[in-house]
Every structure is written in structure tokens, then in C-alpha cells.
Coordinates of C-alpha atoms in Angstrom, one line a residue:
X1 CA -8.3 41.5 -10.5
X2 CA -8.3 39.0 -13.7
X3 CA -6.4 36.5 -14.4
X4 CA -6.4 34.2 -17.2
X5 CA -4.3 31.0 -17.7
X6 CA -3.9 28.7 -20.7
X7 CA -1.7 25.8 -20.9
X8 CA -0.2 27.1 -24.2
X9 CA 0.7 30.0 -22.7
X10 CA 2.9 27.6 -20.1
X11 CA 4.5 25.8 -22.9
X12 CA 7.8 26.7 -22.0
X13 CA 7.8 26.3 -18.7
X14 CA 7.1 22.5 -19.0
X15 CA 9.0 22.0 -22.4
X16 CA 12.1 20.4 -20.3
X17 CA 9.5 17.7 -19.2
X18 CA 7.5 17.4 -22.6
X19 CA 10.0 17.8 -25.5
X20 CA 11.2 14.1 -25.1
X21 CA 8.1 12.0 -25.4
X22 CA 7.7 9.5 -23.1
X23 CA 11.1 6.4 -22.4
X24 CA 11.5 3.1 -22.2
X25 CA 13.7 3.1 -18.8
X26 CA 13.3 2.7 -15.1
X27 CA 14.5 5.5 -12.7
X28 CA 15.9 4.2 -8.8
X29 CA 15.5 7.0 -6.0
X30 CA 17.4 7.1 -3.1
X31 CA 15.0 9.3 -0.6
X32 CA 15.9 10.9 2.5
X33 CA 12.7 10.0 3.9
X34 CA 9.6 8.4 3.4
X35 CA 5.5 9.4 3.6
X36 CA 4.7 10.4 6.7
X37 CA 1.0 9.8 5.9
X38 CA -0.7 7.6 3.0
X39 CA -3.3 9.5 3.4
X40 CA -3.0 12.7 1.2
X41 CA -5.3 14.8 3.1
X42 CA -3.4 14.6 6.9
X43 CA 0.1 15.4 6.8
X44 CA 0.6 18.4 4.9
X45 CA 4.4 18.4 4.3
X46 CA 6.6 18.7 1.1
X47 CA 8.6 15.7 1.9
X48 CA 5.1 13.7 2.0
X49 CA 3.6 15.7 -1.0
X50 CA 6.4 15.1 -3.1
X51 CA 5.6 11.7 -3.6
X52 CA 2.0 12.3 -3.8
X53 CA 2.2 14.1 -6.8
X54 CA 3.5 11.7 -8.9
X55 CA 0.7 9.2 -8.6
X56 CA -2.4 11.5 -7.3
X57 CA -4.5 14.1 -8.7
X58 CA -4.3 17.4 -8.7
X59 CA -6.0 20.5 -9.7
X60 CA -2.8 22.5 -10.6
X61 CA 1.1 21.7 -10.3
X62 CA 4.3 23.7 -9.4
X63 CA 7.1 23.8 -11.3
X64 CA 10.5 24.4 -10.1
X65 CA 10.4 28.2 -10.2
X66 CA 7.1 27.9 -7.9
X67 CA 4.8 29.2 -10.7
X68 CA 1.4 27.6 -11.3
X69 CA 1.3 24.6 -14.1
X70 CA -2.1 23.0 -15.3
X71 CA -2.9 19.9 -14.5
X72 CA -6.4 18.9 -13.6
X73 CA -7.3 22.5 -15.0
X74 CA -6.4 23.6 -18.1
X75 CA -7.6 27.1 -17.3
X76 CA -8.2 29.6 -14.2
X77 CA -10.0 33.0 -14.0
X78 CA -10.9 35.0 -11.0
X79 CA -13.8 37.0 -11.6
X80 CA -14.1 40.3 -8.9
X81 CA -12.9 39.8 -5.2
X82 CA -14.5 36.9 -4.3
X83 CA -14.6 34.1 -6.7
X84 CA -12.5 32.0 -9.0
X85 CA -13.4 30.0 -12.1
X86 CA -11.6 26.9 -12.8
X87 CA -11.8 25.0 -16.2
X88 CA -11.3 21.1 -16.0
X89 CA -9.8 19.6 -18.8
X90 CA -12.0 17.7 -20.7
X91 CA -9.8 15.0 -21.7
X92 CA -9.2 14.3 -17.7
X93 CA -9.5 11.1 -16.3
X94 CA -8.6 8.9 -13.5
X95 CA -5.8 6.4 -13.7
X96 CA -9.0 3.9 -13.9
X97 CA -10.3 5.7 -17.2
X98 CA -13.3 7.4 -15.4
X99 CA -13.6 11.0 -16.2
X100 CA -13.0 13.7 -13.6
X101 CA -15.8 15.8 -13.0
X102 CA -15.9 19.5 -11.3
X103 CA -17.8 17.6 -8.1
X104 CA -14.7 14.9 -7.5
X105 CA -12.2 18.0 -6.6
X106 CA -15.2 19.3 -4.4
X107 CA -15.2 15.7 -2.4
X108 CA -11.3 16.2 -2.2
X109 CA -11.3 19.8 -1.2
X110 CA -14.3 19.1 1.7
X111 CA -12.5 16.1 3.0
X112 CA -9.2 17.7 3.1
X113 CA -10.9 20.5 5.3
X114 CA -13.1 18.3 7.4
X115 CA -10.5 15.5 7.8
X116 CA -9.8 16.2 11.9
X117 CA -6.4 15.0 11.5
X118 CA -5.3 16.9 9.2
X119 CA -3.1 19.9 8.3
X120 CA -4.6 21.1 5.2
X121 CA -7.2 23.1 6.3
X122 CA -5.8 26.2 6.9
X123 CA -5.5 26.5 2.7
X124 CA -8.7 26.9 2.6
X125 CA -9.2 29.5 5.0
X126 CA -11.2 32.6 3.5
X127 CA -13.0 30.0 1.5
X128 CA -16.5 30.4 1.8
X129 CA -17.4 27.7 -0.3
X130 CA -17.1 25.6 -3.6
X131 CA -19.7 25.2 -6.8
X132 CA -19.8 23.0 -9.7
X133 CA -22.2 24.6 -12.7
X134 CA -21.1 22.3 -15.2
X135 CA -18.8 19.2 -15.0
X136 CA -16.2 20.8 -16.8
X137 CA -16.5 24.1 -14.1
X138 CA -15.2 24.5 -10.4
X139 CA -16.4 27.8 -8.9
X140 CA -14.6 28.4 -5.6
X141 CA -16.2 31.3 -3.6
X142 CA -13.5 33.4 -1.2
X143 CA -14.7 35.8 1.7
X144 CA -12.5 38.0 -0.2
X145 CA -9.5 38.7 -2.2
X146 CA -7.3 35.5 -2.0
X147 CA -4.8 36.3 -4.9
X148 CA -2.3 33.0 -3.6
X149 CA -5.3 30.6 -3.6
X150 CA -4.2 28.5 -7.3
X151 CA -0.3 28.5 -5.9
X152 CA -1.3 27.2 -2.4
X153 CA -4.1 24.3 -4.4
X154 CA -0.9 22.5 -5.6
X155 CA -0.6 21.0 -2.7
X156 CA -4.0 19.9 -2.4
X157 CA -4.3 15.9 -3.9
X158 CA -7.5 14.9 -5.5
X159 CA -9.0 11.3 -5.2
X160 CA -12.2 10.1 -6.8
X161 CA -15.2 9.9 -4.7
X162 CA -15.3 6.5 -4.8
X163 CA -12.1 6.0 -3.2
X164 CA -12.2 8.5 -0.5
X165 CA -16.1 7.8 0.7
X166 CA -15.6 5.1 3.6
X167 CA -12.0 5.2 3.3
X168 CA -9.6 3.2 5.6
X169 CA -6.8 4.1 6.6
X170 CA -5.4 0.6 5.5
X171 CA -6.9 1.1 1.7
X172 CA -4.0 3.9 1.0
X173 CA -1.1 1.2 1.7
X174 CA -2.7 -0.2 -1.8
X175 CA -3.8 0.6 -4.9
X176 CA -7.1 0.5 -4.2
X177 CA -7.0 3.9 -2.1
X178 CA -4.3 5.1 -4.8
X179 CA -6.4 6.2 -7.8
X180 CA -5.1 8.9 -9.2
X181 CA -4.4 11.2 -12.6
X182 CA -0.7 11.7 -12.8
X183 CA 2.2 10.7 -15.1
X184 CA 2.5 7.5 -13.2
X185 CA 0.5 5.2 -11.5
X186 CA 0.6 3.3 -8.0
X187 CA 2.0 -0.1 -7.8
X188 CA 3.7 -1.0 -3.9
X189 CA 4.8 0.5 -1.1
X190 CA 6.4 -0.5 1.5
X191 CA 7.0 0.8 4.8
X192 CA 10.2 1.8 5.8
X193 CA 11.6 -0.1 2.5
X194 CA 10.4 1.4 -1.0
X195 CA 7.6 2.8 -3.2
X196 CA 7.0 1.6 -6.6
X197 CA 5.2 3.4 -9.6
X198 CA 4.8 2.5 -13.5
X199 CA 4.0 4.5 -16.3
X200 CA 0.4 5.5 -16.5
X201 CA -1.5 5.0 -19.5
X202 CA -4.6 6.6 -19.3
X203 CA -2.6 9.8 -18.1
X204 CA -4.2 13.3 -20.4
X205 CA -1.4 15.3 -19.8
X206 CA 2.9 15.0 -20.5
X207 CA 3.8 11.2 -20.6
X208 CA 5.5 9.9 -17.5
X209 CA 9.4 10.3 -18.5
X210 CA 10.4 6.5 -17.3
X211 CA 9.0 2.9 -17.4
X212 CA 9.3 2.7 -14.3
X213 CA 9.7 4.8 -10.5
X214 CA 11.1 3.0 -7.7
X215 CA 11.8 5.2 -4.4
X216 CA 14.1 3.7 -1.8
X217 CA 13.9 5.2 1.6
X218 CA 17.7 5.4 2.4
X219 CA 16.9 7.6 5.5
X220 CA 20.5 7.5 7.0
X221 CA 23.2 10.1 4.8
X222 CA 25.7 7.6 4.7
X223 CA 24.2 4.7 3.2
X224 CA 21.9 6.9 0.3
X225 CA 25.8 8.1 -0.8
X226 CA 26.8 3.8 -0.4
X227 CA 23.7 3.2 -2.7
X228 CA 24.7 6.2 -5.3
X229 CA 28.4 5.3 -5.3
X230 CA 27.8 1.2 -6.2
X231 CA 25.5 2.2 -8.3
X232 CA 22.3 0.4 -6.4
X233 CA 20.2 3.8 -7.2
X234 CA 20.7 5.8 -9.9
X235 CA 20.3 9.7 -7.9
X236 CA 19.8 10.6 -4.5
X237 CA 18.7 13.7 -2.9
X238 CA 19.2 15.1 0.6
X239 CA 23.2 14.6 -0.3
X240 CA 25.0 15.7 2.8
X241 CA 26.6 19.2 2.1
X242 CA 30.4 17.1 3.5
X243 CA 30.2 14.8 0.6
X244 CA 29.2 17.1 -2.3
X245 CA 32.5 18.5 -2.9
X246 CA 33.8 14.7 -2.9
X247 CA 30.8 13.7 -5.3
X248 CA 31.3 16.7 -7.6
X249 CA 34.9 15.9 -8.3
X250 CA 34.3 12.6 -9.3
X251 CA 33.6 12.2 -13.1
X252 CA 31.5 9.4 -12.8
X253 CA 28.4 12.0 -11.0
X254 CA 26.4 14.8 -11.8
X255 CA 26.0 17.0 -8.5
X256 CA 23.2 19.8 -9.1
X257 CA 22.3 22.3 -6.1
X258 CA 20.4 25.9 -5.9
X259 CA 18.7 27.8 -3.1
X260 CA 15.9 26.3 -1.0
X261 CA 13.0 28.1 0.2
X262 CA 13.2 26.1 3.7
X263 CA 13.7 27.6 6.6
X264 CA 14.8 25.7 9.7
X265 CA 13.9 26.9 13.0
X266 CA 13.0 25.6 16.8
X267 CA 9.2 25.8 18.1
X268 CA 8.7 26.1 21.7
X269 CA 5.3 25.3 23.5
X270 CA 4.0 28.3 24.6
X271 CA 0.4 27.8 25.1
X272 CA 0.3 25.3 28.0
X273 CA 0.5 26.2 31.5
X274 CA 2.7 23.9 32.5
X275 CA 4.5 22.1 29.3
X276 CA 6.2 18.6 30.5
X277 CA 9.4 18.0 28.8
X278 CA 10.7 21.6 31.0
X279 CA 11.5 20.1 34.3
X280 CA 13.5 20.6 37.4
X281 CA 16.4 19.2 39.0
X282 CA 14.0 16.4 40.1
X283 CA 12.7 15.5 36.6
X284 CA 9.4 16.9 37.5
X285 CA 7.7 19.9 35.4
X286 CA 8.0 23.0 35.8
X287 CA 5.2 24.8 37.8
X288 CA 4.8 27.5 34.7
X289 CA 5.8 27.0 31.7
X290 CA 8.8 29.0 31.0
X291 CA 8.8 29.5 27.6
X292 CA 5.6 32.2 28.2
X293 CA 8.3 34.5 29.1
X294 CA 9.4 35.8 26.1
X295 CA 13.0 36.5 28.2
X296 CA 13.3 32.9 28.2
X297 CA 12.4 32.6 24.4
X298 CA 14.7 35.1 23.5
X299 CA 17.4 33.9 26.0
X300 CA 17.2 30.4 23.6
X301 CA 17.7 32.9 20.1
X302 CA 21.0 34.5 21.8
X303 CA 22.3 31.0 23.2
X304 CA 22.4 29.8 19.2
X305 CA 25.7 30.7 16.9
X306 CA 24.1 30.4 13.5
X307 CA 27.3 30.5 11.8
X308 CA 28.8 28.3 13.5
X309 CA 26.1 25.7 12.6
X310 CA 26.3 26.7 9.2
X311 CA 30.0 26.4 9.1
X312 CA 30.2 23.0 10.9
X313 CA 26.9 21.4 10.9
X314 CA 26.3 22.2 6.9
X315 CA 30.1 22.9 5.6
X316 CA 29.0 26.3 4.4
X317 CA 25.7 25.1 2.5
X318 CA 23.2 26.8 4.3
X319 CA 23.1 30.8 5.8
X320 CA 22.1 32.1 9.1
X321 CA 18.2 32.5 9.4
X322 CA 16.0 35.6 11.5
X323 CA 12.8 35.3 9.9
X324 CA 10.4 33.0 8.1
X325 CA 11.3 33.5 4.5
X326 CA 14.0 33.1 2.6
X327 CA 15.3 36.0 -0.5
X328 CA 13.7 33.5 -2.9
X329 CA 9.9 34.7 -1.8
X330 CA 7.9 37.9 -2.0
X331 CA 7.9 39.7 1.3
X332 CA 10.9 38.5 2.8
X333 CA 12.5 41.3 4.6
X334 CA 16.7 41.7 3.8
X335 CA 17.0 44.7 6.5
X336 CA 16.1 42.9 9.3
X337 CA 19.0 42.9 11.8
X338 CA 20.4 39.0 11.7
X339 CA 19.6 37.3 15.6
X340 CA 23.3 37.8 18.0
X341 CA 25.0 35.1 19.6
X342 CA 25.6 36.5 22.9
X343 CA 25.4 33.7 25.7
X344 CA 26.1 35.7 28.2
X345 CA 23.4 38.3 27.9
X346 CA 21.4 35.3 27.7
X347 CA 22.0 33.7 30.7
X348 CA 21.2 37.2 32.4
X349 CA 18.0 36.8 30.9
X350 CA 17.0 33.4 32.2
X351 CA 18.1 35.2 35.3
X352 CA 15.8 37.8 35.3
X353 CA 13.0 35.1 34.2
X354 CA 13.7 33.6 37.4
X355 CA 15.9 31.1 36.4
X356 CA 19.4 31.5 37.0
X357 CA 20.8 27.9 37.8
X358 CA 18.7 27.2 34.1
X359 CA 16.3 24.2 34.1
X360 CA 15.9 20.4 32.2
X361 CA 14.5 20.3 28.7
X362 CA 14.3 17.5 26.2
X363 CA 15.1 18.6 22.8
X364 CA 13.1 16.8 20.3
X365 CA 14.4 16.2 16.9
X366 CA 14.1 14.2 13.4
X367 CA 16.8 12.7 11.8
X368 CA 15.5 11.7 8.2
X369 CA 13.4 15.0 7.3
X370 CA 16.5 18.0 6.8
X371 CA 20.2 17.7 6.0
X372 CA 22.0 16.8 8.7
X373 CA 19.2 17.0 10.7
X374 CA 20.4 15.0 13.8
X375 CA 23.7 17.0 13.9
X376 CA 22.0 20.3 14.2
X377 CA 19.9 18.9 16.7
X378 CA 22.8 17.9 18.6
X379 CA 24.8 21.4 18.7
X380 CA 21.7 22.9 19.6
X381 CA 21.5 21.1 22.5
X382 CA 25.3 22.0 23.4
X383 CA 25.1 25.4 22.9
X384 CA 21.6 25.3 25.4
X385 CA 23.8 23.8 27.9
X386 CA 26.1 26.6 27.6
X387 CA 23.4 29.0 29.4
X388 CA 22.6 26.7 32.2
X389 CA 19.5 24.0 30.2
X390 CA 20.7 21.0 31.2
X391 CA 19.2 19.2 27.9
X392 CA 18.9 15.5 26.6
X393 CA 18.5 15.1 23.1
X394 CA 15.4 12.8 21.7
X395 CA 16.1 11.8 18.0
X396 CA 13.1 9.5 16.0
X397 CA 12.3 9.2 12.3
X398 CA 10.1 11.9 10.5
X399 CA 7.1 9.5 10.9
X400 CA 7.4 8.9 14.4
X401 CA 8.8 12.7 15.0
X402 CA 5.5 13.6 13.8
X403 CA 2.9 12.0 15.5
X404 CA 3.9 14.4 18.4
X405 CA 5.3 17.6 16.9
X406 CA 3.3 18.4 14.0
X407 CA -0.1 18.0 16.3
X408 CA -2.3 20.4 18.6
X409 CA -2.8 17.3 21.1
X410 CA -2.2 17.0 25.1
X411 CA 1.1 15.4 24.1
X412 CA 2.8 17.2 21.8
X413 CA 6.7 18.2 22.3
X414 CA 7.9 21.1 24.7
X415 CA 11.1 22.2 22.4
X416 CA 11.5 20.9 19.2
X417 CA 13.0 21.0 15.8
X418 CA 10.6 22.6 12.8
X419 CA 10.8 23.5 9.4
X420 CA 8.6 25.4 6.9
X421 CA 8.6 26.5 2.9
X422 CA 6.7 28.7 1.4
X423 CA 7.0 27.9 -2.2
X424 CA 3.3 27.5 -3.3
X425 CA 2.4 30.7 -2.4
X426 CA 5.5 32.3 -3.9
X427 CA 5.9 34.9 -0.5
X428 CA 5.6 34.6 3.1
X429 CA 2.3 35.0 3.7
X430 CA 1.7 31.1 3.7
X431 CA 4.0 31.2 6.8
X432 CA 2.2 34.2 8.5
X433 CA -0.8 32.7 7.7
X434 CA -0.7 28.6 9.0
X435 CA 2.6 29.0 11.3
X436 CA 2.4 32.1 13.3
X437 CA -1.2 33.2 13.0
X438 CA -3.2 32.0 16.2
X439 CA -4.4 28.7 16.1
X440 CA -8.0 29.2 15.8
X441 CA -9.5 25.6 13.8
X442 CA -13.1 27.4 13.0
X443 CA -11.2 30.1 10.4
X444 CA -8.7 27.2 9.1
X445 CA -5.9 29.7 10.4
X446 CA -2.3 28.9 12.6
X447 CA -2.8 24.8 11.4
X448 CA 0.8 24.9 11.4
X449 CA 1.3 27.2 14.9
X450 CA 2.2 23.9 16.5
X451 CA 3.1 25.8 19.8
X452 CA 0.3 27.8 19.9
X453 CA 1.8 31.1 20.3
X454 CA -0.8 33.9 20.6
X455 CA -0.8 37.7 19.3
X456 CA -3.7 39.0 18.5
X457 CA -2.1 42.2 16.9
X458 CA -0.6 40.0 14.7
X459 CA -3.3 38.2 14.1
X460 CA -5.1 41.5 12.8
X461 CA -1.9 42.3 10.9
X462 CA -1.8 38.7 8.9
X463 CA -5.4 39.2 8.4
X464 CA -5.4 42.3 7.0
X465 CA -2.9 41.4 4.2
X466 CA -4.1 38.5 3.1
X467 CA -7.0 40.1 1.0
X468 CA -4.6 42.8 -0.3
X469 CA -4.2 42.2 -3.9
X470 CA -1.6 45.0 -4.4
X471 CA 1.8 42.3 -4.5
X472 CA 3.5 45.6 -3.4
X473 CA 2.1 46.5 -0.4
X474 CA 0.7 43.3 0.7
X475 CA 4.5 42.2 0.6
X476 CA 5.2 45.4 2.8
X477 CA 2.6 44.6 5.4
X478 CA 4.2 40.8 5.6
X479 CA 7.6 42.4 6.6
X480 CA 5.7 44.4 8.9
X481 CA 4.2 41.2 10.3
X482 CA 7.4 38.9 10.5
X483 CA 8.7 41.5 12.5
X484 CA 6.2 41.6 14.8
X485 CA 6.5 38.2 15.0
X486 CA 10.4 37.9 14.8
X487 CA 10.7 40.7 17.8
X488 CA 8.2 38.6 20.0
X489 CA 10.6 35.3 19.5
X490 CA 7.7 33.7 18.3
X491 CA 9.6 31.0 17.1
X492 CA 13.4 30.5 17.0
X493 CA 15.1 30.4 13.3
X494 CA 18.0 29.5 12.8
X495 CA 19.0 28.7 9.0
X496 CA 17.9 28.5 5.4
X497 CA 19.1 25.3 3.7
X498 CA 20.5 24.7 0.4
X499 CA 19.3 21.7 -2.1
X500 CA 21.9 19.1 -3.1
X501 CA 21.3 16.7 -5.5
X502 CA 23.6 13.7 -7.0
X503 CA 23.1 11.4 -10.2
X504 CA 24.8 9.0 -11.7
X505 CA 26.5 10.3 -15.1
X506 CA 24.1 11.0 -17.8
X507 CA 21.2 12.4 -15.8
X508 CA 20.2 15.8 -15.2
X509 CA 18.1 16.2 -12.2
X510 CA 16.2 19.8 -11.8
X511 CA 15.9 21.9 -8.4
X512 CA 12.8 22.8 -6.6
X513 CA 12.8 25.4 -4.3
X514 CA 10.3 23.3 -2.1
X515 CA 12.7 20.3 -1.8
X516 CA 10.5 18.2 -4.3
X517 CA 12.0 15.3 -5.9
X518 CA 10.3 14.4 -9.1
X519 CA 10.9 11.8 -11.5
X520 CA 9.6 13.9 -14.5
X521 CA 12.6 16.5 -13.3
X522 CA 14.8 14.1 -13.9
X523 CA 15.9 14.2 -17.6
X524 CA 18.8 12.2 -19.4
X525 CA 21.6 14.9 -20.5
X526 CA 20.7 16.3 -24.0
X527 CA 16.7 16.2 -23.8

């Protein structure tokens, strides 16, 4: 396979962002949430990432239709089964005006694998290794065929080796841990307030679009509308699907929305023996872990009325979900039979489980991270209680949320709220790949299998396709494996979201399948 990629050729997928030249203005955010990390190489998450990319490097970009963008590269080749070629741009530099070399994404890339809290890792699995022959040329070696690998390295950041070597964890509150080669440049953050950003000077590619980037971390629904409505931000994103319609009809806003490529599901603990938020009528654990039994998994799957969440948790903005995928990626499977609601069959199966007066479970959820998050989390719950689980619902911020459910650590969460996109890679194989491959560290595969569960047939499956360069049949074989998956209750979906954005009149923000919001997406109407 060859494939050759000029920035010329890619003119028109970035002549929204160009076409303007650069502004003098300032752009105010209202953000649903806030970095979970500073650090770019441990959390790997969109909602995270999306900031990131602003200020950071990076060797490629996504657009908003998931295709691959240069950025860092201005060029990328792969040459036979088990190696691509990237180009760096010459004119590439850092925000500080040092040039970047091929070795500086090599420092990124090994730290981002080696970092051993991190998530990142599992991109580079089939990776055998990186090489830098010139400084203009990164040569990244594969075990074999890895036709996603430049989608999935847009989510990659790139520092200079002289900010990550020695790195604290305190330097990437500041701009001294924020050198990057983006349209805009680091200037404050804040916790739980804001971030700020300016317009970068010594940026090589498309001028940063405004003077000026402030992000406000309006995590609560009902205040980012407040701030959009008196005119205290200038566009918000997460908008709660219940005041869309009441945004839309007002002339005053610009309310934009499309499909996301987010699906939100449930991950239960599988892999301990005894998992600690499952617990008797006594409070105390369960002797075996219950959710091993996959009667008790699937029990959960029947005990959940997607439509009814859809209808009154998301006022018809998002669909009922049975796989990982959404229609937007390759390998998503549309005959797969949607997942009942039948709560009584389901209590006969936490009968048969050995369960049949049900048992205690705390249901662990964000409320800053999805739309409507909190509310989901709460019907869940009901509907549990329905079949006998006698549930209490735990609620925290994304960056508390995560320390515990987004980690393979003794005290991670028994039953909790999860969410995964596959946008970089364009199909589902990033999901069969990092969420429902087995965790095994040492081949960078299942980073994201936060509960652990096992298959090894699957895990043959998933590994199989991954070096099948035929989009064709390597999309067949991941239906073939979500079903596997799927029909083991591997994990519990239940709905694909929608993205809803709002602006104040005269802006046109721009949709991302991933949930990104990016200032250089958000244009004034007519340019």
C-alpha cells in the first residue's frame, strides 16, 4: 500500500479556516468541562485533547469530517507493510522560534508510551519502533500493516525535548511546560475557572482566526445557556438537547448540530474476584463478583429502555445504541438486532445467577463530560432498581470521575458510566482495539478495557484485522468482532449522542464528529 499526502492537495478541506487571514477579535467559550490532565501524554480523551490542540504540537490534525490535515508534516508515505515516512515541514517551529526536528516527535511519541499513567499507549501498539534519518524525516517502523496509524497520531501532542525531559507535573499549569506549535499560544489557566490563549506568532501554518481564546469552564447546563443568553460568552457547546429548540427560535442565536461519533455505554468490573461497590444487604461485598456472570451482565442490558432515555433524558437528540460504533464509521454494523428492554426476563436472569432478591451497587457517574450526563445516570439507576439492584448513585466532576474510572488500579469503580469515539481512526477498530481487546500493557492493547473484560477469541479476532489493509474486509471482520463482543455483554451501550452547538448571532461554529471544539472552527458568517 502507498499513500501520498501533500498539503495542496488538502487545500479545500481547510479553506473554511484559511480563506480569511488572520482577525483582530477575541473569542469567549463556554466549555462543558475542563482538562482532565495538563499533562498531554496521560489522559487520553477528546474533551481533554480538544484543548490541547489549540496550543500544542502535533504531527497531523483532524478536520471535522475525521480526515487527516498536515500540521507538523507536510507530507506522509508508507513504503511496504511495515513502515511509514513522514516529512516535517521545514518552516516548523516551536511557539519559542526553535525549529522542530524529526527527533522532538520521537521524545513525544516514547514518553507518551512509557508515561505509566497514561492512556496513549495503546496507539502505538504494532509499533516496533521510530527513526529519524534526517531532521526533516520521521520513519516509524510497524510490526505490520497499520493503515489507521496517521488518523490515530492526531491525537498524539508533541512537546519539545526541553520541556518534557524532567518535567513536573506542576510546569504544565504554566507556560513553561506549554511550548507548543499551534495557531495559538498558552497564556493562563486556571482550575476549575478558565483557560486563556493569544494569537501565536511564530505559528508556520494557517494564522490563528482570533486575538484572543478564552475558555470558561461552565460545567453545569444551566448556567453555560445563563452565560450565552446575557451575552458573558460569545458560544457554548454541550447545549442541552431541552433548550435547543428554545435557542434556535430566538433570532438573536445561531444553533448548529450534526451526528456524533460518541457512543455512551456502562462498564462493569469484570476482572476482580470480588469487586467492592457490589454488596449485600449488609453493605459488605459480595463474595464473587457478579458481574463474571455474563447472566448478570446481560440481565443489566435488558433492565435499560433506551428509548425511553433518548426520549426523556435527551428530548429525542440522541438514538438507542447496541454496539461500539456509530453509522458515521467504517465497520459499524446496521443489522445488528437493537438490545430489548424486557425487565422481567431480566430479573429471571439474576435469578438463575443466584441472585433473586438482586444485590447493592453504587452507580458511578460524571456530570460535566456528556449531555445530560447526570440525568442519564440517574434513570439508569431507576430502571436497575426495577430488577431488584438496590443502587445509590455517586455523581463527581470529569476530573475527579476520572481518577478512578478511567484507571487499571486496586480502586477503580464497580459499575460506571463510559463513553468512547472513534473518529481518528475513521471505523471501529480504535474501539476493538483499546476498549474491548484484553488489557495486556506489554502489546499497548485494551488501554481503554477499564473493566478488564477477557476473550481471547476476540482477542485473536481484533488482532487479526488490524493488519488487513483491505478497508473492505477488514470492516467485515470488525462487525464480526463487535458482535462477538456485543453477544458476550462486554460492555453495556446504551446511546449515540448528537452535537449541539449555540453562538451568539454572527458566528458560525463547525461540527466535529469527535465533540471537538475549536476556535479556528469558529468563523464569522460570510468568511
Amino acid at each position: 500500500m502507498k499513500t501520498w499526502m501533500k498539503s495542496v492537495l488538502l487545500a479545500s478541506a481547510v479553506a473554511a479556516v484559511c480563506s480569511h487571514g488572520s482577525r483582530a477579535d477575541d473569542l469567549v467559550i463556554g466549555a462543558r468541562t475542563e482538562m482532565a490532565s495538563m499533562d498531554p501524554h496521560t489522559l487520553w480523551s477528546a474533551a481533554t485533547s480538544q484543548f490541547y490542540n489549540h496550543y500544542l504540537g502535533y504531527l497531523v490534525n483532524i478536520a471535522p469530517d475525521n480526515s487527516v490535515l498536515p500540521a507538523i508534516a507536510e507530507s506522509w508515505e508508507a513504503q511496504g507493510d511495515d513502515l511509514w515516512v513522514f516529512k516535517i515541514n521545514p518552516d516548523a517551529q516551536w511557539s519559542d522560534g526553535t525549529p522542530i526536528v524529526a527527533s522532538d516527535v520521537i521524545a513525544s511519541y516514547e514518553r507518551a508510551i512509557n508515561n505509566p499513567k497514561g492512556s496513549y499507549s495503546g496507539i502505538f501498539a504494532g509499533v516496533d519502533g521510530f527513526d529519524a534519518p534526517d531532521e526533516h524525516t520521521l520513519e516509524i517502523h510497524t510490526a505490520g500493516p497499520y493503515p489507521t496509524l496517521p488518523n490515530m497520531l492526531t491525537q498524539v501532542a508533541v512537546l519539545p525535548p526541553s520541556v518534557i525531559e524532567g518535567a513536573e507535573p506542576g510546569d504544565f499549569m504554566t507556560p513553561k511546560g506549554n511550548v507548543g506549535a499551534a495557531p495559538y499560544r498558552f497564556v493562563e489557566y486556571v482550575p476549575g475557572d478558565h483557560l486563556t490563549l493569544e494569537r501565536s506568532e511564530t505559528y508556520f501554518g494557517d494564522p490563528a482566526l482570533w486575538d484572543t481564546v478564552t475558555f470558561r469552564f461552565l460545567t453545569n447546563p444551566a448556567t453555560r445557556v445563563t452565560a450565552l443568553l446575557s451575552g458573558d460568552v460569545d458560544m457554548i457547546d454541550g447545549v442541552p438537547p431541552e433548550d435547543a429548540a428554545k435557542l434556535s427560535d430566538n433570532p438573536d442565536f445561531n444553533v448548529v448540530s450534526g451526528p456524533s461519533d460518541r457512543v455512551v455505554f456502562m462498564t462493569f468490573d469484570i476482572s476482580r474476584d470480588v469487586t467492592p461497590e457490589a454488596v449485600d444487604k449488609n453493605g459488605d461485598p459480595l463474595p464473587e463478583n457478579p458481574f463474571k456472570d455474563v447472566r448478570v451482565r446481560k440481565a443489566f442490558a435488558l433492565a435499560i429502555n433506551r428509548e425511553a432515555i433518548a426520549a426523556r433524558a435527551m428530548d429525542g437528540m440522541a438514538t438507542p445504541s447496541n454496539q461500539i460504533g456509530t453509522p458515521t464509521l467504517g465497520g459499524f454494523d446496521p443489522d445488528y438486532p437493537p438490545i430489548g428492554y424486557d425487565p422481567e426476563a431480566a430479573k429471571k436472569l439474576l435469578t438463575e445467577a443466584g441472585y433473586p432478591d438482586g444485590f447493592g451497587l453504587t452507580v458511578a457517574c460524571m456530570n460535566d463530560r456528556l449531555v445530560n450526563d447526570e440525568r442519564i445516570c440517574q434513570i439508569v439507576a431507576q430502571m436497575l432498581q426495577r430488577i431488584g439492584i438496590r443502587t445509590t448513585v455517586d455523581i463527581e466532576p470529569y476530573s475527579v470521575f476520572a481518577t478512578k474510572a478511567t484507571c487499571h488500579c486496586d480502586d477503580r469503580r464497580s459499575f460506571f458510566m463510559s463513553t468512547w469515539a472513534s473518529s481518528a481512526a475513521g471505523e471501529v477498530s480504535m474501539a476493538l482495539l483499546n476498549l474491548l481487546h484484553s488489557y495486556e500493557p506489554e502489546k499497548k492493547l485494551g488501554t481503554w478495557n477499564l473493566g478488564e473484560y477477557t476473550n481471547p477469541a476476540l482477542d485473536e479476532k481484533i488482532e487479526t484485522l488490524a493488519t488487513v489493509l483491505d478497508p473492505d474486509e477488514r470492516h467485515a471482520l470488525e462487525r464480526e468482532a463487535m458482535r462477538m463482543a456485543m453477544d458476550d455483554y462486554a460492555v453495556l451501550p446504551l446511546h449515540m449522542q448528537s452535537v449541539i452547538l449555540a453562538a451568539r448571532k454572527g458566528l458560525e461554529p463547525s461540527v466535529f464528529g469527535n465533540e471537538y471544539t475549536l476556535a479556528n472552527y469558529v468563523r464569522p458568517e460570510g468568511e
